[in-house]
Amino acid sequence: METVILNDGVEMPILGFGVYQVPPEDTEEVVATALDVGYRHIDTAAAYGNEEAVGRAIATSGVPRDQLFVTTKMWVQDKGQDYATQLFEESRTKLGLDYLDLYLIHQPYGDYYSSWRAMERLHADGAIRAIGVSNFYPDRLVDLINHNEIPPAVNQIETHPFFQRNPDQELMESNGVQMESWGPFAEGRNHLFTDPTLTEIASATGKSVAQVVLRWLIQREVVVIPKSVRRERMVENFDVFGFELTPEQMDQVATLDKGTSAFFDHRDPEWVSRIGGGRS
Ligand code: NAP
């Protein structure tokens, strides 16, 4: 498996497996299947409600802990540093792990400076190997870097052919932050799987549209965590290292960028209240 080296020296597999919207009752079997297929990098979150099931799948898999890379995320909180530490402990207990490989602030809302300081301490104590953020636009990312000791190792943001995030990636690279894509297939929005440009590249390479999209992101050195509940698609999404897109094919995908989210803008006040407005 290809890896990227994060700014604190931690090695992260460039391809992982996401479990957003996998129902808790199905998650143990789905993750067990993904581990059996060969995935060694799993992405979950407290907000997904399936950390315990991920933990059970890991525990029964027989895969040695040091061969796994496990990410989870802290949901929005506004009760300070001790509470953030408590949220970490809840996730760690649910996952049944001694340490996390990567812990992310899920959204740039609430008292996330306290969360970050709690995470810096947990990182120093060895409870988390790398700490990062998610859904941070450049302004929030730079401000967090400017006012803390440890810069985020990762920023996980919506990234796919219709929202390519090149300026975000440039800013992250210049600050030593690894870009990670969520929603690499835009969850199928904008008819991604039947898009004519992607379909043309898929037939030219003898690969599927999903494989072309993942390959395009990997060639941009973006970490990818596609989700599927189906074994055959897990296998397909894992098989993206035996071919390369040409510079011309990379340029063809680049023409698909609409420059806006296929979901919602994290800076839209209505959405800020809708997804991050509750007191906790
Ligand atoms: P995604 O990976 O872009 O798309 C998943 C969808 O594509 C599912 O409907 C899946 O269906 C389908 N699919 C997967 N492989 C396919 C293939 N080879 N051919 C055709 N269809 C395929 O969406 P996502 O789950 O939103 O994003 C991936 C991961 O990113 C999440 O699971 C989560 O870990 C993370 N994420 C993070 C955030 C955040 O705020 N940080 C937000 C969203 C997601 P089936 O399952 O039926 O195969």
Short mmCIF file of C-alpha atoms and ligand atoms in Angstrom, two decimals:
data_model
loop_
_atom_site.label_atom_id
_atom_site.label_comp_id
_atom_site.label_asym_id
_atom_site.label_seq_id
_atom_site.Cartn_x
_atom_site.Cartn_y
_atom_site.Cartn_z
CA MET A 1 0.00 0.00 0.00
CA GLU A 2 1.26 3.46 -0.89
CA THR A 3 1.52 5.77 2.08
CA VAL A 4 1.98 9.46 2.82
CA ILE A 5 4.18 10.77 5.63
CA LEU A 6 2.40 13.25 7.85
CA ASN A 7 4.05 16.35 9.34
CA ASP A 8 4.73 14.52 12.62
CA GLY A 9 6.38 11.58 10.80
CA VAL A 10 3.38 9.23 11.00
CA GLU A 11 2.88 7.01 7.95
CA MET A 12 -0.71 7.01 6.63
CA PRO A 13 -2.07 4.64 3.94
CA ILE A 14 -3.18 6.74 0.97
CA LEU A 15 -6.27 4.54 0.54
CA GLY A 16 -8.69 3.72 3.31
CA PHE A 17 -12.30 2.73 3.92
CA GLY A 18 -15.05 5.10 5.12
CA VAL A 19 -18.09 4.04 7.14
CA TYR A 20 -20.33 7.14 7.04
CA GLN A 21 -23.99 6.11 6.61
CA VAL A 22 -23.20 2.45 7.26
CA PRO A 23 -25.93 1.52 9.79
CA PRO A 24 -24.47 0.49 13.19
CA GLU A 25 -26.12 -2.94 12.93
CA ASP A 26 -24.34 -3.62 9.60
CA THR A 27 -21.00 -2.00 10.38
CA GLU A 28 -19.23 -4.94 12.06
CA GLU A 29 -19.81 -7.18 9.04
CA VAL A 30 -19.01 -4.43 6.52
CA VAL A 31 -15.72 -3.52 8.23
CA ALA A 32 -14.82 -7.21 8.66
CA THR A 33 -15.31 -7.62 4.91
CA ALA A 34 -13.21 -4.53 4.15
CA LEU A 35 -10.38 -5.86 6.35
CA ASP A 36 -10.65 -9.22 4.62
CA VAL A 37 -10.40 -7.49 1.22
CA GLY A 38 -7.19 -5.85 2.42
CA TYR A 39 -8.08 -2.38 3.70
CA ARG A 40 -5.95 -1.42 6.69
CA HIS A 41 -7.12 2.17 7.11
CA ILE A 42 -10.63 2.78 8.52
CA ASP A 43 -12.35 6.16 8.84
CA THR A 44 -15.22 6.58 11.30
CA ALA A 45 -16.56 9.35 13.58
CA ALA A 46 -18.40 9.68 16.87
CA ALA A 47 -21.27 11.21 14.89
CA TYR A 48 -21.65 8.09 12.71
CA GLY A 49 -22.80 6.05 15.72
CA ASN A 50 -20.85 3.00 14.61
CA GLU A 51 -17.52 3.22 16.48
CA GLU A 52 -18.38 0.21 18.69
CA ALA A 53 -19.11 -1.94 15.65
CA VAL A 54 -15.86 -0.82 14.00
CA GLY A 55 -14.07 -1.80 17.22
CA ARG A 56 -15.68 -5.25 17.25
CA ALA A 57 -14.67 -5.87 13.63
CA ILE A 58 -11.07 -4.85 14.41
CA ALA A 59 -10.98 -7.03 17.54
CA THR A 60 -12.14 -10.16 15.73
CA SER A 61 -10.14 -9.57 12.53
CA GLY A 62 -6.84 -10.88 13.84
CA VAL A 63 -5.05 -8.02 12.05
CA PRO A 64 -2.17 -6.83 14.28
CA ARG A 65 -2.86 -3.37 15.69
CA ASP A 66 0.34 -1.90 14.28
CA GLN A 67 -0.81 -2.78 10.76
CA LEU A 68 -4.01 -0.74 11.13
CA PHE A 69 -4.60 2.98 10.75
CA VAL A 70 -7.78 4.05 12.55
CA THR A 71 -9.31 7.51 12.35
CA THR A 72 -12.24 8.88 14.29
CA LYS A 73 -13.60 12.40 14.77
CA MET A 74 -14.82 14.55 17.64
CA TRP A 75 -18.24 16.10 17.09
CA VAL A 76 -18.95 19.79 17.77
CA GLN A 77 -18.67 20.69 21.47
CA ASP A 78 -18.75 23.87 23.52
CA LYS A 79 -17.83 22.69 27.01
CA GLY A 80 -14.07 23.14 26.92
CA GLN A 81 -10.86 21.18 27.11
CA ASP A 82 -11.74 18.61 29.81
CA TYR A 83 -14.96 17.75 28.02
CA ALA A 84 -13.04 17.32 24.75
CA THR A 85 -10.71 14.88 26.54
CA GLN A 86 -13.77 13.02 27.79
CA LEU A 87 -15.14 12.78 24.23
CA PHE A 88 -11.81 11.31 23.09
CA GLU A 89 -11.92 8.72 25.90
CA GLU A 90 -15.48 7.75 24.91
CA SER A 91 -14.40 7.16 21.31
CA ARG A 92 -11.27 5.28 22.32
CA THR A 93 -13.33 3.03 24.64
CA LYS A 94 -15.97 2.37 21.98
CA LEU A 95 -13.29 1.45 19.46
CA GLY A 96 -11.57 -0.75 22.06
CA LEU A 97 -8.17 0.72 21.19
CA ASP A 98 -5.21 1.79 23.33
CA TYR A 99 -4.38 4.61 20.95
CA LEU A 100 -5.82 6.28 17.83
CA ASP A 101 -3.79 6.77 14.67
CA LEU A 102 -5.62 9.95 13.69
CA TYR A 103 -8.17 12.04 15.59
CA LEU A 104 -9.96 14.86 13.77
CA ILE A 105 -12.09 17.81 14.77
CA HIS A 106 -15.14 16.99 12.65
CA GLN A 107 -16.41 20.52 11.99
CA PRO A 108 -14.99 24.05 12.38
CA TYR A 109 -17.76 24.98 14.82
CA GLY A 110 -18.15 25.45 18.57
CA ASP A 111 -15.22 25.59 20.98
CA TYR A 112 -12.77 23.85 18.69
CA TYR A 113 -9.74 25.71 20.05
CA SER A 114 -10.31 23.93 23.38
CA SER A 115 -10.75 20.68 21.51
CA TRP A 116 -7.47 21.26 19.70
CA ARG A 117 -5.58 21.97 22.94
CA ALA A 118 -6.97 18.78 24.48
CA MET A 119 -5.86 16.91 21.38
CA GLU A 120 -2.37 18.45 21.52
CA ARG A 121 -2.04 17.09 25.06
CA LEU A 122 -3.36 13.64 24.12
CA HIS A 123 -0.90 13.60 21.22
CA ALA A 124 1.98 14.48 23.57
CA ASP A 125 0.85 11.68 25.92
CA GLY A 126 0.93 9.14 23.07
CA ALA A 127 -2.83 8.48 23.07
CA ILE A 128 -3.12 9.80 19.49
CA ARG A 129 -0.40 9.42 16.88
CA ALA A 130 -1.59 12.30 14.65
CA ILE A 131 -4.17 15.05 15.11
CA GLY A 132 -6.05 16.91 12.42
CA VAL A 133 -9.21 18.63 11.32
CA SER A 134 -12.06 18.22 8.88
CA ASN A 135 -14.12 20.65 6.82
CA PHE A 136 -11.77 23.55 7.53
CA TYR A 137 -11.71 26.16 4.76
CA PRO A 138 -8.37 27.98 4.34
CA ASP A 139 -9.24 30.90 6.66
CA ARG A 140 -10.14 28.64 9.61
CA LEU A 141 -7.15 26.38 8.95
CA VAL A 142 -4.63 29.24 8.96
CA ASP A 143 -6.14 30.75 12.10
CA LEU A 144 -5.93 27.42 13.94
CA ILE A 145 -2.30 27.03 12.87
CA ASN A 146 -1.46 30.60 13.93
CA HIS A 147 -2.84 30.20 17.46
CA ASN A 148 -1.61 26.75 18.48
CA GLU A 149 1.55 24.73 19.03
CA ILE A 150 0.91 21.80 16.70
CA PRO A 151 -0.35 22.34 13.14
CA PRO A 152 -2.96 19.83 11.92
CA ALA A 153 -1.42 16.78 10.24
CA VAL A 154 -4.51 16.32 8.03
CA ASN A 155 -7.51 18.28 6.79
CA GLN A 156 -10.30 15.98 5.55
CA ILE A 157 -12.50 17.92 3.14
CA GLU A 158 -15.05 17.24 0.43
CA THR A 159 -13.00 16.55 -2.71
CA HIS A 160 -14.10 14.90 -5.96
CA PRO A 161 -14.07 15.70 -9.70
CA PHE A 162 -16.83 18.31 -9.33
CA PHE A 163 -15.18 20.07 -6.36
CA GLN A 164 -11.42 19.68 -6.78
CA ARG A 165 -10.11 22.08 -4.10
CA ASN A 166 -6.82 23.00 -5.79
CA PRO A 167 -6.35 26.31 -3.88
CA ASP A 168 -7.09 24.47 -0.61
CA GLN A 169 -4.50 21.85 -1.50
CA GLU A 170 -1.86 24.51 -2.31
CA LEU A 171 -2.45 26.20 1.03
CA MET A 172 -2.30 22.88 2.89
CA GLU A 173 0.91 21.89 1.15
CA SER A 174 2.55 25.19 2.01
CA ASN A 175 1.62 24.58 5.68
CA GLY A 176 2.57 20.91 5.81
CA VAL A 177 -1.04 19.71 6.10
CA GLN A 178 -2.00 16.51 4.26
CA MET A 179 -5.21 16.77 2.23
CA GLU A 180 -7.71 13.93 2.60
CA SER A 181 -10.82 13.60 0.45
CA TRP A 182 -14.23 12.78 1.80
CA GLY A 183 -16.95 11.86 -0.68
CA PRO A 184 -14.52 10.92 -3.48
CA PHE A 185 -17.50 9.86 -5.61
CA ALA A 186 -19.61 12.84 -4.46
CA GLU A 187 -21.82 10.01 -3.16
CA GLY A 188 -22.84 9.57 -6.82
CA ARG A 189 -24.22 13.11 -7.16
CA ASN A 190 -24.10 14.93 -10.52
CA HIS A 191 -24.36 11.48 -12.16
CA LEU A 192 -20.69 10.89 -11.39
CA PHE A 193 -20.72 7.19 -12.26
CA THR A 194 -22.11 7.89 -15.77
CA ASP A 195 -20.26 11.14 -16.43
CA PRO A 196 -19.19 11.12 -20.13
CA THR A 197 -15.62 12.37 -19.50
CA LEU A 198 -14.99 9.88 -16.70
CA THR A 199 -16.62 7.09 -18.72
CA GLU A 200 -14.38 7.86 -21.69
CA ILE A 201 -11.24 7.68 -19.52
CA ALA A 202 -12.54 4.50 -17.89
CA SER A 203 -12.93 2.77 -21.26
CA ALA A 204 -9.52 4.03 -22.46
CA THR A 205 -7.82 2.58 -19.37
CA GLY A 206 -9.97 -0.55 -19.09
CA LYS A 207 -10.96 0.52 -15.56
CA SER A 208 -14.23 1.60 -13.92
CA VAL A 209 -15.26 5.21 -13.33
CA ALA A 210 -14.79 4.63 -9.58
CA GLN A 211 -11.23 3.43 -10.15
CA VAL A 212 -10.45 6.41 -12.41
CA VAL A 213 -11.69 8.85 -9.76
CA LEU A 214 -9.68 7.23 -6.96
CA ARG A 215 -6.59 7.03 -9.18
CA TRP A 216 -6.96 10.71 -10.10
CA LEU A 217 -7.06 11.68 -6.41
CA ILE A 218 -4.13 9.40 -5.50
CA GLN A 219 -2.04 10.91 -8.32
CA ARG A 220 -2.79 14.31 -6.79
CA GLU A 221 -1.40 12.84 -3.53
CA VAL A 222 -4.77 13.15 -1.84
CA VAL A 223 -5.70 10.47 0.73
CA VAL A 224 -8.97 8.70 -0.22
CA ILE A 225 -11.50 6.80 1.94
CA PRO A 226 -14.26 5.50 -0.39
CA LYS A 227 -17.27 3.84 1.24
CA SER A 228 -19.14 0.80 -0.01
CA VAL A 229 -21.21 -1.84 1.72
CA ARG A 230 -20.67 -4.28 -1.17
CA ARG A 231 -17.68 -6.61 -1.27
CA GLU A 232 -17.25 -6.45 -5.08
CA ARG A 233 -17.07 -2.64 -4.93
CA MET A 234 -14.65 -2.77 -2.00
CA VAL A 235 -12.41 -4.98 -4.16
CA GLU A 236 -12.80 -2.64 -7.14
CA ASN A 237 -12.03 0.46 -5.08
CA PHE A 238 -8.96 -1.22 -3.57
CA ASP A 239 -7.53 -2.12 -6.99
CA VAL A 240 -6.24 1.31 -8.03
CA PHE A 241 -2.46 0.92 -7.98
CA GLY A 242 -1.77 -1.12 -11.13
CA PHE A 243 -2.33 1.68 -13.62
CA GLU A 244 -1.68 5.38 -14.13
CA LEU A 245 -3.63 8.22 -15.69
CA THR A 246 -1.67 10.15 -18.29
CA PRO A 247 -1.14 13.91 -17.86
CA GLU A 248 -3.78 14.41 -20.57
CA GLN A 249 -6.30 12.27 -18.68
CA MET A 250 -5.52 14.17 -15.47
CA ASP A 251 -6.22 17.40 -17.40
CA GLN A 252 -9.49 15.99 -18.74
CA VAL A 253 -10.71 15.29 -15.18
CA ALA A 254 -9.58 18.80 -14.20
CA THR A 255 -12.15 20.26 -16.64
CA LEU A 256 -15.02 18.82 -14.53
CA ASP A 257 -14.40 21.15 -11.58
CA LYS A 258 -17.48 23.26 -10.74
CA GLY A 259 -15.68 24.90 -7.82
CA THR A 260 -18.61 24.46 -5.46
CA SER A 261 -19.81 21.82 -3.04
CA ALA A 262 -22.12 19.03 -4.22
CA PHE A 263 -23.57 19.04 -0.68
CA PHE A 264 -23.45 22.34 1.23
CA ASP A 265 -21.06 25.13 2.08
CA HIS A 266 -19.64 24.86 5.61
CA ARG A 267 -19.54 28.67 5.74
CA ASP A 268 -23.29 29.04 5.03
CA PRO A 269 -24.86 30.41 8.26
CA GLU A 270 -27.97 28.27 7.83
CA TRP A 271 -25.85 25.12 7.67
CA VAL A 272 -23.60 26.28 10.52
CA SER A 273 -26.69 26.30 12.75
CA ARG A 274 -28.24 23.23 11.20
CA ILE A 275 -25.29 20.87 11.66
CA GLY A 276 -23.25 22.56 14.37
CA GLY A 277 -25.66 24.70 16.34
CA GLY A 278 -26.73 22.37 19.17
CA ARG A 279 -25.28 22.90 22.69
CA SER A 280 -23.19 20.00 23.95
P1 NAP B 1 -18.49 8.28 -1.38
O1 NAP B 1 -17.41 7.35 -0.94
O2 NAP B 1 -18.19 9.39 -2.32
O3 NAP B 1 -19.66 7.47 -2.07
C1 NAP B 1 -20.26 6.36 -1.49
C2 NAP B 1 -21.38 5.92 -2.45
O4 NAP B 1 -20.81 5.40 -3.65
C3 NAP B 1 -22.25 4.85 -1.84
O5 NAP B 1 -23.57 5.10 -2.29
C4 NAP B 1 -21.72 3.56 -2.49
O6 NAP B 1 -22.75 2.64 -2.60
C5 NAP B 1 -21.25 4.05 -3.84
N1 NAP B 1 -20.11 3.33 -4.38
C6 NAP B 1 -18.95 3.00 -3.74
N2 NAP B 1 -18.11 2.37 -4.56
C7 NAP B 1 -18.71 2.28 -5.77
C8 NAP B 1 -18.32 1.73 -7.01
N3 NAP B 1 -17.13 1.16 -7.17
N4 NAP B 1 -19.19 1.81 -8.05
C9 NAP B 1 -20.42 2.40 -7.88
N5 NAP B 1 -20.84 2.94 -6.71
C10 NAP B 1 -19.99 2.88 -5.67
O7 NAP B 1 -19.25 8.93 -0.11
P2 NAP B 1 -19.01 9.08 1.44
O8 NAP B 1 -19.30 7.79 2.13
O9 NAP B 1 -19.81 10.27 1.86
O10 NAP B 1 -17.46 9.44 1.61
C11 NAP B 1 -16.47 8.49 1.94
C12 NAP B 1 -16.08 8.58 3.41
O11 NAP B 1 -15.65 9.90 3.74
C13 NAP B 1 -17.24 8.36 4.39
O12 NAP B 1 -17.64 7.01 4.48
C14 NAP B 1 -16.66 8.94 5.65
O13 NAP B 1 -15.75 8.04 6.26
C15 NAP B 1 -15.96 10.17 5.10
N6 NAP B 1 -16.82 11.40 5.16
C16 NAP B 1 -16.42 12.41 5.99
C17 NAP B 1 -17.18 13.57 6.07
C18 NAP B 1 -16.73 14.68 6.98
O14 NAP B 1 -17.49 15.62 7.23
N7 NAP B 1 -15.50 14.61 7.47
C19 NAP B 1 -18.36 13.72 5.32
C20 NAP B 1 -18.74 12.68 4.49
C21 NAP B 1 -17.96 11.53 4.41
P3 NAP B 1 -22.72 1.19 -1.86
O15 NAP B 1 -22.30 1.42 -0.43
O16 NAP B 1 -24.12 0.69 -2.01
O17 NAP B 1 -21.72 0.37 -2.63
#
